[in-house]
mmCIF file of C-alpha atoms in Angstrom:
data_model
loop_
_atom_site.group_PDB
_atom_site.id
_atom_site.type_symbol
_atom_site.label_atom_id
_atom_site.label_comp_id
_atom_site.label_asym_id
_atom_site.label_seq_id
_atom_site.Cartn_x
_atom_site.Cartn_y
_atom_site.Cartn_z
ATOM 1 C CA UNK H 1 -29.042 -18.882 -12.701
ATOM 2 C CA UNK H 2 -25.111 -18.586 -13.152
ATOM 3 C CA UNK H 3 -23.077 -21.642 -11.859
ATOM 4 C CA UNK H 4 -21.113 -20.863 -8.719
ATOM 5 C CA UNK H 5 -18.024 -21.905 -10.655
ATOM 6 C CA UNK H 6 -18.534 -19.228 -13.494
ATOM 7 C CA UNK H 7 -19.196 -16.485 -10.450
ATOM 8 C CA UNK H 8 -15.993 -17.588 -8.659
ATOM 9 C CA UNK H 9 -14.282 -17.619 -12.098
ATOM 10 C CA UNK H 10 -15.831 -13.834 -12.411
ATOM 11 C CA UNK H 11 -14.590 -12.805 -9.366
ATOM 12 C CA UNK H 12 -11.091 -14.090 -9.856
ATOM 13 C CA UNK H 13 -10.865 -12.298 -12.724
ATOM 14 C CA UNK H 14 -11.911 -8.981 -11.290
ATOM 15 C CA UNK H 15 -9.272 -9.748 -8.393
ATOM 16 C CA UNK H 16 -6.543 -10.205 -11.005
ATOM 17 C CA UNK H 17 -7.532 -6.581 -12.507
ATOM 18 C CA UNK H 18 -7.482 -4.884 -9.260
ATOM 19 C CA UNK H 19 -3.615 -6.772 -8.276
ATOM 20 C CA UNK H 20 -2.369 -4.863 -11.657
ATOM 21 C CA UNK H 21 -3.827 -1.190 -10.523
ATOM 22 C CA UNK H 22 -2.398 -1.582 -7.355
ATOM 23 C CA UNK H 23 0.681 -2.641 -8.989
ATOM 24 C CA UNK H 24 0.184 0.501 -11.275
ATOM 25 C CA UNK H 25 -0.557 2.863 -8.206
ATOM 26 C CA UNK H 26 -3.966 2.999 -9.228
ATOM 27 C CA UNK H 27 -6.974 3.320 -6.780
ATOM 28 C CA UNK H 28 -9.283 0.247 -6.041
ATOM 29 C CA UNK H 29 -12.949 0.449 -4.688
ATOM 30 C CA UNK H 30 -13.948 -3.231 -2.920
ATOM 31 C CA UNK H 31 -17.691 -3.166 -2.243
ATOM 32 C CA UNK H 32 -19.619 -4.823 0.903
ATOM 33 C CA UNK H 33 -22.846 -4.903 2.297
ATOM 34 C CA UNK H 34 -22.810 -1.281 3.891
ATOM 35 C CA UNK H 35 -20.900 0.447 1.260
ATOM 36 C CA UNK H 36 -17.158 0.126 -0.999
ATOM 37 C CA UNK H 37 -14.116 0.881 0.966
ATOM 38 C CA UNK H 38 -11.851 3.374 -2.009
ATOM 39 C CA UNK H 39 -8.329 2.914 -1.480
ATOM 40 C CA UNK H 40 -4.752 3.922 -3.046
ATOM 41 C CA UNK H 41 -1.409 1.502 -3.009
ATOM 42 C CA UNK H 42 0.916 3.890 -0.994
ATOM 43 C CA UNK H 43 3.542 1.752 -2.295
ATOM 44 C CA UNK H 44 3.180 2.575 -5.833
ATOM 45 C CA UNK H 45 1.061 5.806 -5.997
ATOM 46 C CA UNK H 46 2.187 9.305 -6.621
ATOM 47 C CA UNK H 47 1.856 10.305 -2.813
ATOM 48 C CA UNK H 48 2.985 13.853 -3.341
ATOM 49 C CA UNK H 49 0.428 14.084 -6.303
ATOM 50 C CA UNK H 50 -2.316 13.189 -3.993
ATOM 51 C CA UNK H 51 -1.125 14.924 -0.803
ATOM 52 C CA UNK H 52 -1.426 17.784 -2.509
ATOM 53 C CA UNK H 53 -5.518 17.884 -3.012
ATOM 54 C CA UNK H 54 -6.174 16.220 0.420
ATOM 55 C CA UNK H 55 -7.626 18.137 2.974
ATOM 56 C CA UNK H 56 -7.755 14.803 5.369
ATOM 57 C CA UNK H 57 -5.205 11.662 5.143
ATOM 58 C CA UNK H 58 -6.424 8.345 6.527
ATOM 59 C CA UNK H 59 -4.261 5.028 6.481
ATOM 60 C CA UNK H 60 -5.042 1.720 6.589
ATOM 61 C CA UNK H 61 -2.453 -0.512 7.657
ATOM 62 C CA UNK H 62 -1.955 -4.072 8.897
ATOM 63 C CA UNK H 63 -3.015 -5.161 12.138
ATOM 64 C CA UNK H 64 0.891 -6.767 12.975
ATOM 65 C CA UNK H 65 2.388 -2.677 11.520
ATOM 66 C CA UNK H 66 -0.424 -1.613 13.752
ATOM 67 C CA UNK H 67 1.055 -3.578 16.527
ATOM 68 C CA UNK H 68 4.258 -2.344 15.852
ATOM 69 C CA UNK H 69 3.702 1.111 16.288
ATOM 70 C CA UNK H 70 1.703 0.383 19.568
ATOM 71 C CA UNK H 71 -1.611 0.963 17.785
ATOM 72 C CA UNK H 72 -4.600 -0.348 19.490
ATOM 73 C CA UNK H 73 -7.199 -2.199 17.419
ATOM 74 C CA UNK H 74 -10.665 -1.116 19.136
ATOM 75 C CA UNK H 75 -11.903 -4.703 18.049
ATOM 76 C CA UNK H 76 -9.055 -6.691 18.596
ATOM 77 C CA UNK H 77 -10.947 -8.748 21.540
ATOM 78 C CA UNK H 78 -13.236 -10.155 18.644
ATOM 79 C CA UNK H 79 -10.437 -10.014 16.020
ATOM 80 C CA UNK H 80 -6.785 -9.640 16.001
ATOM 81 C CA UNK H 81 -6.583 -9.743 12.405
ATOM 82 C CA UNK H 82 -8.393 -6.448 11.510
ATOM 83 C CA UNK H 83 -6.051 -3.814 9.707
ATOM 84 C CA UNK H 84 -6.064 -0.283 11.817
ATOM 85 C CA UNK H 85 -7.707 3.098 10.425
ATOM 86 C CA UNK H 86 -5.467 5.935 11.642
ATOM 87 C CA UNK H 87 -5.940 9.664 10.365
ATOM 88 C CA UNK H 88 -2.901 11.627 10.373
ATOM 89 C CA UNK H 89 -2.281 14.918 11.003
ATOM 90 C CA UNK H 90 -1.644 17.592 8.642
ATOM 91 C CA UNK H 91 0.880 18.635 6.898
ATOM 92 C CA UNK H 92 2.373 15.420 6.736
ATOM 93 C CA UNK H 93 4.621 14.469 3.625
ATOM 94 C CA UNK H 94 5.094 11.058 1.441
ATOM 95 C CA UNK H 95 8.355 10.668 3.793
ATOM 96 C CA UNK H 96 6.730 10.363 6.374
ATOM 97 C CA UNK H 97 3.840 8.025 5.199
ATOM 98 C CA UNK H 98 6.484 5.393 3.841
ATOM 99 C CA UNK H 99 7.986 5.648 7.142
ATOM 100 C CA UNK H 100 5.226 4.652 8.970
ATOM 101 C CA UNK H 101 4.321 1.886 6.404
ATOM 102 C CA UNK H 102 7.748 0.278 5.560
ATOM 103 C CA UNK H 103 8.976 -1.316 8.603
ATOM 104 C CA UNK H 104 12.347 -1.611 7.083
ATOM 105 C CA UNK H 105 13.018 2.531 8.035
ATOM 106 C CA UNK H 106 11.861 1.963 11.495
ATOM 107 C CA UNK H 107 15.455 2.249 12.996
ATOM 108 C CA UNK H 108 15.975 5.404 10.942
ATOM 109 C CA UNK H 109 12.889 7.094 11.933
ATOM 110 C CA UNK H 110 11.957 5.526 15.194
ATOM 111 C CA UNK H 111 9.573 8.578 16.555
ATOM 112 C CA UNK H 112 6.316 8.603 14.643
ATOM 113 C CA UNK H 113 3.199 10.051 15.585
ATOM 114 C CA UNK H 114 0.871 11.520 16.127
ATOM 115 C CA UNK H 115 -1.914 8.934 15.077
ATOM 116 C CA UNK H 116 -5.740 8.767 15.627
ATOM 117 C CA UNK H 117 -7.191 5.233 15.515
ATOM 118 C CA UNK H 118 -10.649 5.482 13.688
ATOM 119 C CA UNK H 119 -13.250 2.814 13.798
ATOM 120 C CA UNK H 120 -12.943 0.578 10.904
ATOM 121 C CA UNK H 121 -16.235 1.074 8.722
ATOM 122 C CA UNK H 122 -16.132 -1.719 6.406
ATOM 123 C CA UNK H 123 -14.062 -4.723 8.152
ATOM 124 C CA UNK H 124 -14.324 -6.943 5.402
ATOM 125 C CA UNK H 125 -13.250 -5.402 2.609
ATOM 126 C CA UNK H 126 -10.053 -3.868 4.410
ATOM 127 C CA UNK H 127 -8.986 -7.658 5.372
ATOM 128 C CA UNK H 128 -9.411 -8.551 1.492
ATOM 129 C CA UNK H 129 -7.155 -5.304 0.598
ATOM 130 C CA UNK H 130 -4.867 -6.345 2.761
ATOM 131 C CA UNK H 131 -4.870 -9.671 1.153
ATOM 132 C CA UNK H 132 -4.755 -8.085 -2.777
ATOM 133 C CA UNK H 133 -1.816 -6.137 -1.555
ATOM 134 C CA UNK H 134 0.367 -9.476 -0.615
ATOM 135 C CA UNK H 135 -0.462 -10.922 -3.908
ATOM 136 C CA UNK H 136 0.441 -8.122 -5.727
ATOM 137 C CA UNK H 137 3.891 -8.215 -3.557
ATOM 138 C CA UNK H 138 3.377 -4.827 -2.210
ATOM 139 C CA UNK H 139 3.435 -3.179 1.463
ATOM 140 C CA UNK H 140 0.271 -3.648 2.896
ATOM 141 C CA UNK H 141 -0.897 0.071 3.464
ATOM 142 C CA UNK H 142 -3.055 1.870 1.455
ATOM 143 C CA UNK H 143 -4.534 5.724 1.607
ATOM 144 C CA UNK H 144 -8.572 5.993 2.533
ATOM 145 C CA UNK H 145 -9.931 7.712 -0.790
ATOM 146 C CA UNK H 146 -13.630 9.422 -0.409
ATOM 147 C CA UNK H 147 -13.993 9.701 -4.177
ATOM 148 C CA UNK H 148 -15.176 6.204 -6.145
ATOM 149 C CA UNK H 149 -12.616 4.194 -7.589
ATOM 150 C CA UNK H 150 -12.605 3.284 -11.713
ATOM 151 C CA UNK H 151 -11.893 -0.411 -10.573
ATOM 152 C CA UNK H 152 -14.224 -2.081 -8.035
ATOM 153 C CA UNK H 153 -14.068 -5.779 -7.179
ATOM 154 C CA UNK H 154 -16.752 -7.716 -4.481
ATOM 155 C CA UNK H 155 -15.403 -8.452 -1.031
ATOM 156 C CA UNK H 156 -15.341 -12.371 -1.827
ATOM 157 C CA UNK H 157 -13.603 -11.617 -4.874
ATOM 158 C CA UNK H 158 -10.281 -11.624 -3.150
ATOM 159 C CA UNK H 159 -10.899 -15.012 -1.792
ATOM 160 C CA UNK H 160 -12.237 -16.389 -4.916
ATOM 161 C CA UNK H 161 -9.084 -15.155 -6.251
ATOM 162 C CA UNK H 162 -6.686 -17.176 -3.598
ATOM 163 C CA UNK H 163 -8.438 -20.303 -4.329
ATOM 164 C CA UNK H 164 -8.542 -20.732 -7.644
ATOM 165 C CA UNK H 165 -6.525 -23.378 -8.603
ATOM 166 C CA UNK H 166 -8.230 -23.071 -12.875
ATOM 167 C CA UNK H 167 -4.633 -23.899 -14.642
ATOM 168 C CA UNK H 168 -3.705 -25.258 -18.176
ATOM 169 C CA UNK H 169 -0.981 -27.009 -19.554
ATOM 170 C CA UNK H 170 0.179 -24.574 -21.774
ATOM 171 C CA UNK H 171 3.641 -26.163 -23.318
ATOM 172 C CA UNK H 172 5.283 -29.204 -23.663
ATOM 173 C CA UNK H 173 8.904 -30.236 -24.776
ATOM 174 C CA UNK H 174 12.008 -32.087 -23.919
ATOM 175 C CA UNK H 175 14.642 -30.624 -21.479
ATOM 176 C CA UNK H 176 18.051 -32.675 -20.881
ATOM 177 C CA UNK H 177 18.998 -31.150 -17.499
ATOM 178 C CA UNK H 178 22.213 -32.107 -15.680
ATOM 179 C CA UNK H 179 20.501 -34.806 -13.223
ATOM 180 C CA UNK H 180 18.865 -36.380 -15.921
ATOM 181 C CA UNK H 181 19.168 -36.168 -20.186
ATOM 182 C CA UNK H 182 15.702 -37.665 -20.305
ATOM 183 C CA UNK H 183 13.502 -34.863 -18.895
ATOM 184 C CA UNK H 184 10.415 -33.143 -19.943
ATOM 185 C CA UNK H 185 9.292 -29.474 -18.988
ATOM 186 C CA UNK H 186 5.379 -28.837 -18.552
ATOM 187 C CA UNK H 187 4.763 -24.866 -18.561
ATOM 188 C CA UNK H 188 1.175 -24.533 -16.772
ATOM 189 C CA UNK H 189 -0.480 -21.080 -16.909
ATOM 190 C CA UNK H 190 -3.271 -19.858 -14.356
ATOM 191 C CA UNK H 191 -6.294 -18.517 -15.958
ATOM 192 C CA UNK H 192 -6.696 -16.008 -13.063
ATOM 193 C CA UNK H 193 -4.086 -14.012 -13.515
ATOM 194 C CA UNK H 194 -1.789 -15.835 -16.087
ATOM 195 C CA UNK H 195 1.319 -16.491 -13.521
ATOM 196 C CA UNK H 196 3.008 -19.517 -14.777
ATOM 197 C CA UNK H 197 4.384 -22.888 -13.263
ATOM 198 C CA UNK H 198 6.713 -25.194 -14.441
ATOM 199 C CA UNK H 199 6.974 -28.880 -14.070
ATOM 200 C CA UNK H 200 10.003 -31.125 -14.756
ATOM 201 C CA UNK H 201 9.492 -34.534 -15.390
ATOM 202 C CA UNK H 202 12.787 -36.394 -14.611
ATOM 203 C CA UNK H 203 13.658 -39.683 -15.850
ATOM 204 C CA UNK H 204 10.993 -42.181 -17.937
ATOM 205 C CA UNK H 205 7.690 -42.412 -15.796
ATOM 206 C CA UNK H 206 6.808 -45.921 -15.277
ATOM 207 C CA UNK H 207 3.857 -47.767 -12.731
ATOM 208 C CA UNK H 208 6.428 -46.526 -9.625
ATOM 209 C CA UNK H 209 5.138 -43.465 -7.442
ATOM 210 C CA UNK H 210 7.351 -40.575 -8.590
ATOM 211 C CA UNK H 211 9.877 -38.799 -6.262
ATOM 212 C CA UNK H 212 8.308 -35.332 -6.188
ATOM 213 C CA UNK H 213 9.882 -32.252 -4.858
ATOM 214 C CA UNK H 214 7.368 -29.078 -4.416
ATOM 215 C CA UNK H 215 10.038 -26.147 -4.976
ATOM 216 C CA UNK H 216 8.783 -22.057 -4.312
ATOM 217 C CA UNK H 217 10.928 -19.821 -6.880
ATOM 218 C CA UNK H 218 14.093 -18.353 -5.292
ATOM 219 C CA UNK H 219 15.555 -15.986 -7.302
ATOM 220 C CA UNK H 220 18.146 -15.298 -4.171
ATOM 221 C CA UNK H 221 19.157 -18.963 -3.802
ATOM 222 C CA UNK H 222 18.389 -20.545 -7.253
ATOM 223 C CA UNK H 223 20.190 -18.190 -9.812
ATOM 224 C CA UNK H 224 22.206 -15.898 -7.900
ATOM 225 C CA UNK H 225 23.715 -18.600 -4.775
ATOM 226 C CA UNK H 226 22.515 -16.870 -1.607
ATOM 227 C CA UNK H 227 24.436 -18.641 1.307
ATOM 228 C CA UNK H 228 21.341 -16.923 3.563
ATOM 229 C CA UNK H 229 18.607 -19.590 2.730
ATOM 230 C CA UNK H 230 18.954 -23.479 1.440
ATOM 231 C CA UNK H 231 17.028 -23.340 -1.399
ATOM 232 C CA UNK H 232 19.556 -23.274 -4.159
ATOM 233 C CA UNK H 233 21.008 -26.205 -3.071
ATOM 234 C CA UNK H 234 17.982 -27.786 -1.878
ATOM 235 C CA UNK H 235 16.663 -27.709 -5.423
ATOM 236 C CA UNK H 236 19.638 -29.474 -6.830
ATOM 237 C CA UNK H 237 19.693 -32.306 -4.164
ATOM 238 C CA UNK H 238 16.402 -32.824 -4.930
ATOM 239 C CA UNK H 239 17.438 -33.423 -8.708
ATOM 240 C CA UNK H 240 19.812 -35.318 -7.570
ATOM 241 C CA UNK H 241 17.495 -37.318 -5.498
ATOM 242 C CA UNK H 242 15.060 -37.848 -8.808
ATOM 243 C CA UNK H 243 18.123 -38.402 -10.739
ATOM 244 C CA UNK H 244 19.145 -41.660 -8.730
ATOM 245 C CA UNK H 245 15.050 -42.868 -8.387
ATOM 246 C CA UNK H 246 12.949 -44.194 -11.377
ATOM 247 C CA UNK H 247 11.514 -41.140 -12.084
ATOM 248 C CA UNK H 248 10.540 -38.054 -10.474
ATOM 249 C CA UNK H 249 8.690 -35.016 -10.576
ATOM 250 C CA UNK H 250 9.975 -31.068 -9.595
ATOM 251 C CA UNK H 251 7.246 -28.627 -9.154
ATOM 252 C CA UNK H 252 8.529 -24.826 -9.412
ATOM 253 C CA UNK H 253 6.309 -22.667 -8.271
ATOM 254 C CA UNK H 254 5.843 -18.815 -8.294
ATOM 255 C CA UNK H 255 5.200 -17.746 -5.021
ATOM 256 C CA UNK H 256 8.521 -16.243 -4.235
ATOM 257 C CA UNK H 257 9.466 -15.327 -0.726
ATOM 258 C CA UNK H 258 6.931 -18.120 1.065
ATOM 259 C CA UNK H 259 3.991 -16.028 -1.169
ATOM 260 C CA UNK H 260 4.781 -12.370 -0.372
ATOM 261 C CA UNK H 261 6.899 -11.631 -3.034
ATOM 262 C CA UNK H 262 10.505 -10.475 -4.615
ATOM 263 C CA UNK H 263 10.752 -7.205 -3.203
ATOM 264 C CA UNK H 264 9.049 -8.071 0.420
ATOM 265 C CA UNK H 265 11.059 -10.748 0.479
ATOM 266 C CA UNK H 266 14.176 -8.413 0.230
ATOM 267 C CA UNK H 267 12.650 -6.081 2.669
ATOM 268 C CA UNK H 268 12.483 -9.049 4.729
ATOM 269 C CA UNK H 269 16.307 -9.939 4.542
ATOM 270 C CA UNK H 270 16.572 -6.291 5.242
ATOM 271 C CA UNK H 271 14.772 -6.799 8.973
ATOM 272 C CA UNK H 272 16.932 -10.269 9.385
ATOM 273 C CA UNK H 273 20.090 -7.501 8.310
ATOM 274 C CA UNK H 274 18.773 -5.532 11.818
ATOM 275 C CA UNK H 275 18.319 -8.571 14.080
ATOM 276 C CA UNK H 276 15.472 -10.225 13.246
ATOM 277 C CA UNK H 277 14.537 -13.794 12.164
ATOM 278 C CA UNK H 278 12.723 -14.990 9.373
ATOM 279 C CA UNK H 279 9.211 -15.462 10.869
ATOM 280 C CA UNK H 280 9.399 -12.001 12.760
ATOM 281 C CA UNK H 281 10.500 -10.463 9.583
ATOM 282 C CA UNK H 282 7.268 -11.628 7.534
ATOM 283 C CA UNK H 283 5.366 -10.609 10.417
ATOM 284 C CA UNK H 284 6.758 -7.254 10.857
ATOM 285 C CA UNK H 285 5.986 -6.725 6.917
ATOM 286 C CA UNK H 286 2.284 -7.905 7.578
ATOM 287 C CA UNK H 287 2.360 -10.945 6.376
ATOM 288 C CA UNK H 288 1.692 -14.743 7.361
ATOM 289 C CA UNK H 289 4.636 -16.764 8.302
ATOM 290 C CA UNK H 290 3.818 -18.727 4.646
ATOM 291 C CA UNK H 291 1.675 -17.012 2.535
ATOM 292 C CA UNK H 292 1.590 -20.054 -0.194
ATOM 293 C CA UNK H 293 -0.973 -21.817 -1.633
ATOM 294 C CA UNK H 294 -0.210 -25.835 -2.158
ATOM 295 C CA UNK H 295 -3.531 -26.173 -3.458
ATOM 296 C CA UNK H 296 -1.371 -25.041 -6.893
ATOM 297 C CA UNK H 297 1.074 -27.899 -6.763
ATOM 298 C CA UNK H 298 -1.571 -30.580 -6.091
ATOM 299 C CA UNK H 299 -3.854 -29.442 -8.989
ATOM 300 C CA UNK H 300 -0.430 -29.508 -11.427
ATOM 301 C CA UNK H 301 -0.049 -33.099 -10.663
ATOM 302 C CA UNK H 302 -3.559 -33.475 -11.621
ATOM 303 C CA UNK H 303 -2.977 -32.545 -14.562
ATOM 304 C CA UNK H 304 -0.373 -34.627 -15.096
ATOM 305 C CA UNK H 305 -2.231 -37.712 -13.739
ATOM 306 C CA UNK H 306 -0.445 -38.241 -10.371
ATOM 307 C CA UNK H 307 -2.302 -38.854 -7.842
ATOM 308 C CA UNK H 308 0.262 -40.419 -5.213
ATOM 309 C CA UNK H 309 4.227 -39.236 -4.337
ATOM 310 C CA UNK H 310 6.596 -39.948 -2.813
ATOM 311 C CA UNK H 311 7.552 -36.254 -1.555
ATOM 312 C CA UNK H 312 11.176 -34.614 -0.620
ATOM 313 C CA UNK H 313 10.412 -32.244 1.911
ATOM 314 C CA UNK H 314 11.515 -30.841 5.203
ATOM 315 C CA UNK H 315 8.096 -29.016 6.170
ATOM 316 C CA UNK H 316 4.775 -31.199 7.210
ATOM 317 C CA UNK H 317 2.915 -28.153 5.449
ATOM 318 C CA UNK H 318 3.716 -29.398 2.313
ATOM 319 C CA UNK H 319 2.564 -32.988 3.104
ATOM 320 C CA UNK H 320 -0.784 -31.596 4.778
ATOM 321 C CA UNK H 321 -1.364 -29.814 2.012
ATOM 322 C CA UNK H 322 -1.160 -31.911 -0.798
ATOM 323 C CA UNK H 323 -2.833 -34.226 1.037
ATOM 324 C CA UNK H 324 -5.864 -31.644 2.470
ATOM 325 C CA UNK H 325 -6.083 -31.386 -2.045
ATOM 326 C CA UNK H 326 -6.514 -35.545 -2.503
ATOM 327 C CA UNK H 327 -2.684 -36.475 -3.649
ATOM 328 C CA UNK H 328 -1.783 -39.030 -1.236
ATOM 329 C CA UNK H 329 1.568 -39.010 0.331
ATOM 330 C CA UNK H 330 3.298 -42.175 0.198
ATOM 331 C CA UNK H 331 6.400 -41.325 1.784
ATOM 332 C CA UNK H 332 8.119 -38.170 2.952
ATOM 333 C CA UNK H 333 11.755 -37.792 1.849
ATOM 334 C CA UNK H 334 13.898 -35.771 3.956
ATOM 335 C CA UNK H 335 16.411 -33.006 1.850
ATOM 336 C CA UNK H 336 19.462 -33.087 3.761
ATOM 337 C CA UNK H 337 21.460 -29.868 3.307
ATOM 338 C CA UNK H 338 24.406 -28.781 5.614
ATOM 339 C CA UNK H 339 24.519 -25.093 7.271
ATOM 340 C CA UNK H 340 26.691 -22.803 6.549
ATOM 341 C CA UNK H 341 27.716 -19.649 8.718
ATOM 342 C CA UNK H 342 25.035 -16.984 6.775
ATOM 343 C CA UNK H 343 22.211 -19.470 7.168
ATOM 344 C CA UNK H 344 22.493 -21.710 10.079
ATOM 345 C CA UNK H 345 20.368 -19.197 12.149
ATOM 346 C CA UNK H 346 17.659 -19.378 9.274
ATOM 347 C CA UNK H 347 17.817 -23.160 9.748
ATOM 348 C CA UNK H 348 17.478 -23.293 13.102
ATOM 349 C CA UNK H 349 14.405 -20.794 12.988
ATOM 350 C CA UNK H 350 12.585 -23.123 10.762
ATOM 351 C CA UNK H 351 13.329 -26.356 12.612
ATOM 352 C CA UNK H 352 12.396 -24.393 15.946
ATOM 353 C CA UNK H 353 9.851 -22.101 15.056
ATOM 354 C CA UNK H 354 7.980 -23.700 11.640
ATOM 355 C CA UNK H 355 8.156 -27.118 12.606
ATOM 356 C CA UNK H 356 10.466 -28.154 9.478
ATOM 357 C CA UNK H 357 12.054 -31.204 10.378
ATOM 358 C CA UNK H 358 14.545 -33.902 8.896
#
């Protein structure tokens, strides 16, 4: 009989091959008990190629898009969550499908319509699509396909996928930074789907617990300055902060845009552009508040043979889940960044509405 381990290894793997076809625009086929549920990125397909030898068009879409276009889920007492079937009427172009999808175009096309809510045949697999679609950073929408896809994946794959936490230490070598001339730089690699990590190890490690700062990539903040978030200079007080302790520990991870991605996290400054605030945004896009897994940063310090910390952080999550993965928390350090006049409104929203806190 095959170890558990090996079939949630398995099913990672075949997760990680259907992320890159719907990053290609390639159709995906996720099987359940009654059936496989065929579907098509509308994001990334050729939507005129296909429109073109459909005789019926049927979208699945998130149940918070569904929401937004005053879409009723028939199950919704049992299940909020569900995505919504709707068939649309023909002739309908690829316009108008990415302006139902993309909430980003709803001020320019505010009249959509009309839909037909179907029932939802295979529940389970269209949760897990909608799930494959936020790792692979893409709208969550796809086109209902009647003809088999080439790549088909189990329903539990998708969750086998989200929690595996199977990473290597890949490289090794010295880094001077700014904050500290003796650092070292761990590159970890996930054997799912080969994303990459990075650990700097500030200062000489001793018997102390380390100062550790769990930092999500922000290409916005980090490298470019955004003045709309606080990460770029949260990152560097936190060196700082490392720099002036015995030693300390910065976890960068890749799960850009609090998990959804570069481009939804764009989209999502786009929505904050029209009024709205950072939690509606994700929400709007069809995504959870945070989308990322901690469960990452807490098996990195495993690796690295850390098992207690001393963590700067604003948001409990972080604490709870490092802790919920066996590092214990010693002490929470507050990162104390002033607001400036782009971003104070994004602070605010965290403090008030995600619980971060000083």
């Amino acid at each position: 009989m095959t170890a558990p381990a090996v079939l949630d290894a398995k099913g990672a793997r075949r997760a990680a091959r259907a992320i890159d076809a719907l990053r290609r625009g390639w159709p995906i086929g996720i099987k359940t008990g009654n059936g496989t549920l065929n579907l098509l990125p509308v994001e990334t397909t050729n939507l005129d190629h296909h429109l073109s030898s459909q005789t019926d068009v049927t979208l699945l879409i998130s149940s918070s898009r569904a929401d937004t276009l005053k879409l009723l889920n028939q199950r919704a007492a049992a299940d909020p969550t569900l995505p919504v079937q709707i068939n649309l009427a023909k002739p309908v172009t690829a316009a108008e499908i990415i302006a139902i999808v993309d909430p980003v175009l709803d001020m320019r096309h505010p009249l959509k319509g009309p839909f037909r809510s179907e029932e939802l045949q295979h529940a389970e697999a269209a949760k897990a699509a909608m799930e494959l679609a936020r790792h692979g950073g893409l709208l969550p929408a796809f086109l209902i396909l009647d003809e088999p896809a080439e790549d088909q994946l189990q329903t539990e794959d998708a969750a086998a996928y989200a929690d595996s936490n199977a990473l290597v230490i890949s490289a090794h070598a010295k880094l001077p930074v700014a904050a500290n001339a003796q650092a070292h730089i761990y590159g970890f690699r996930s054997e799912a789907d080969s994303t990459d990590h990075i650990a700097l190890v500030v200062g000489e490690r001793d018997d102390t617990t380390p100062v550790v700062r769990l930092h999500s990539e922000c290409l916005t903040g980090d490298v470019l300055g955004s003045l709309k978030c606080d990460c770029g200079p949260q990152l560097h007080t936190a060196l700082a902060q490392m720099g002036d302790a015995n030693w300390g520990v910065l976890l960068y991870l890749r799960q850009e845009g609090r998990g959804i991605g570069l481009i939804n996290k764009l989209r999502a400054y786009a929505l904050q552009d029209q009024g709205f605030d950072t939690v509606d945004a994700n929400q709007r896009l069809g995504f959870a508040i945070d989308a990322r897994d901690f469960s990452i940063a807490a098996r990195m310090l495993e690796l690295l043979s850390i098992p207690t910390v001393k963590l700067l952080t604003n948001n409990p999550e972080k604490v709870e889940g490092l802790q919920g993965c066996g590092i214990a928390v010693d002490e929470r350090l507050p990162v104390k960044i002033a607001a400036n006049p782009h971003n104070e409104f994004y602070l605010d929203t965290k403090r008030d509405r995600t619980g971060h806190k000083l």
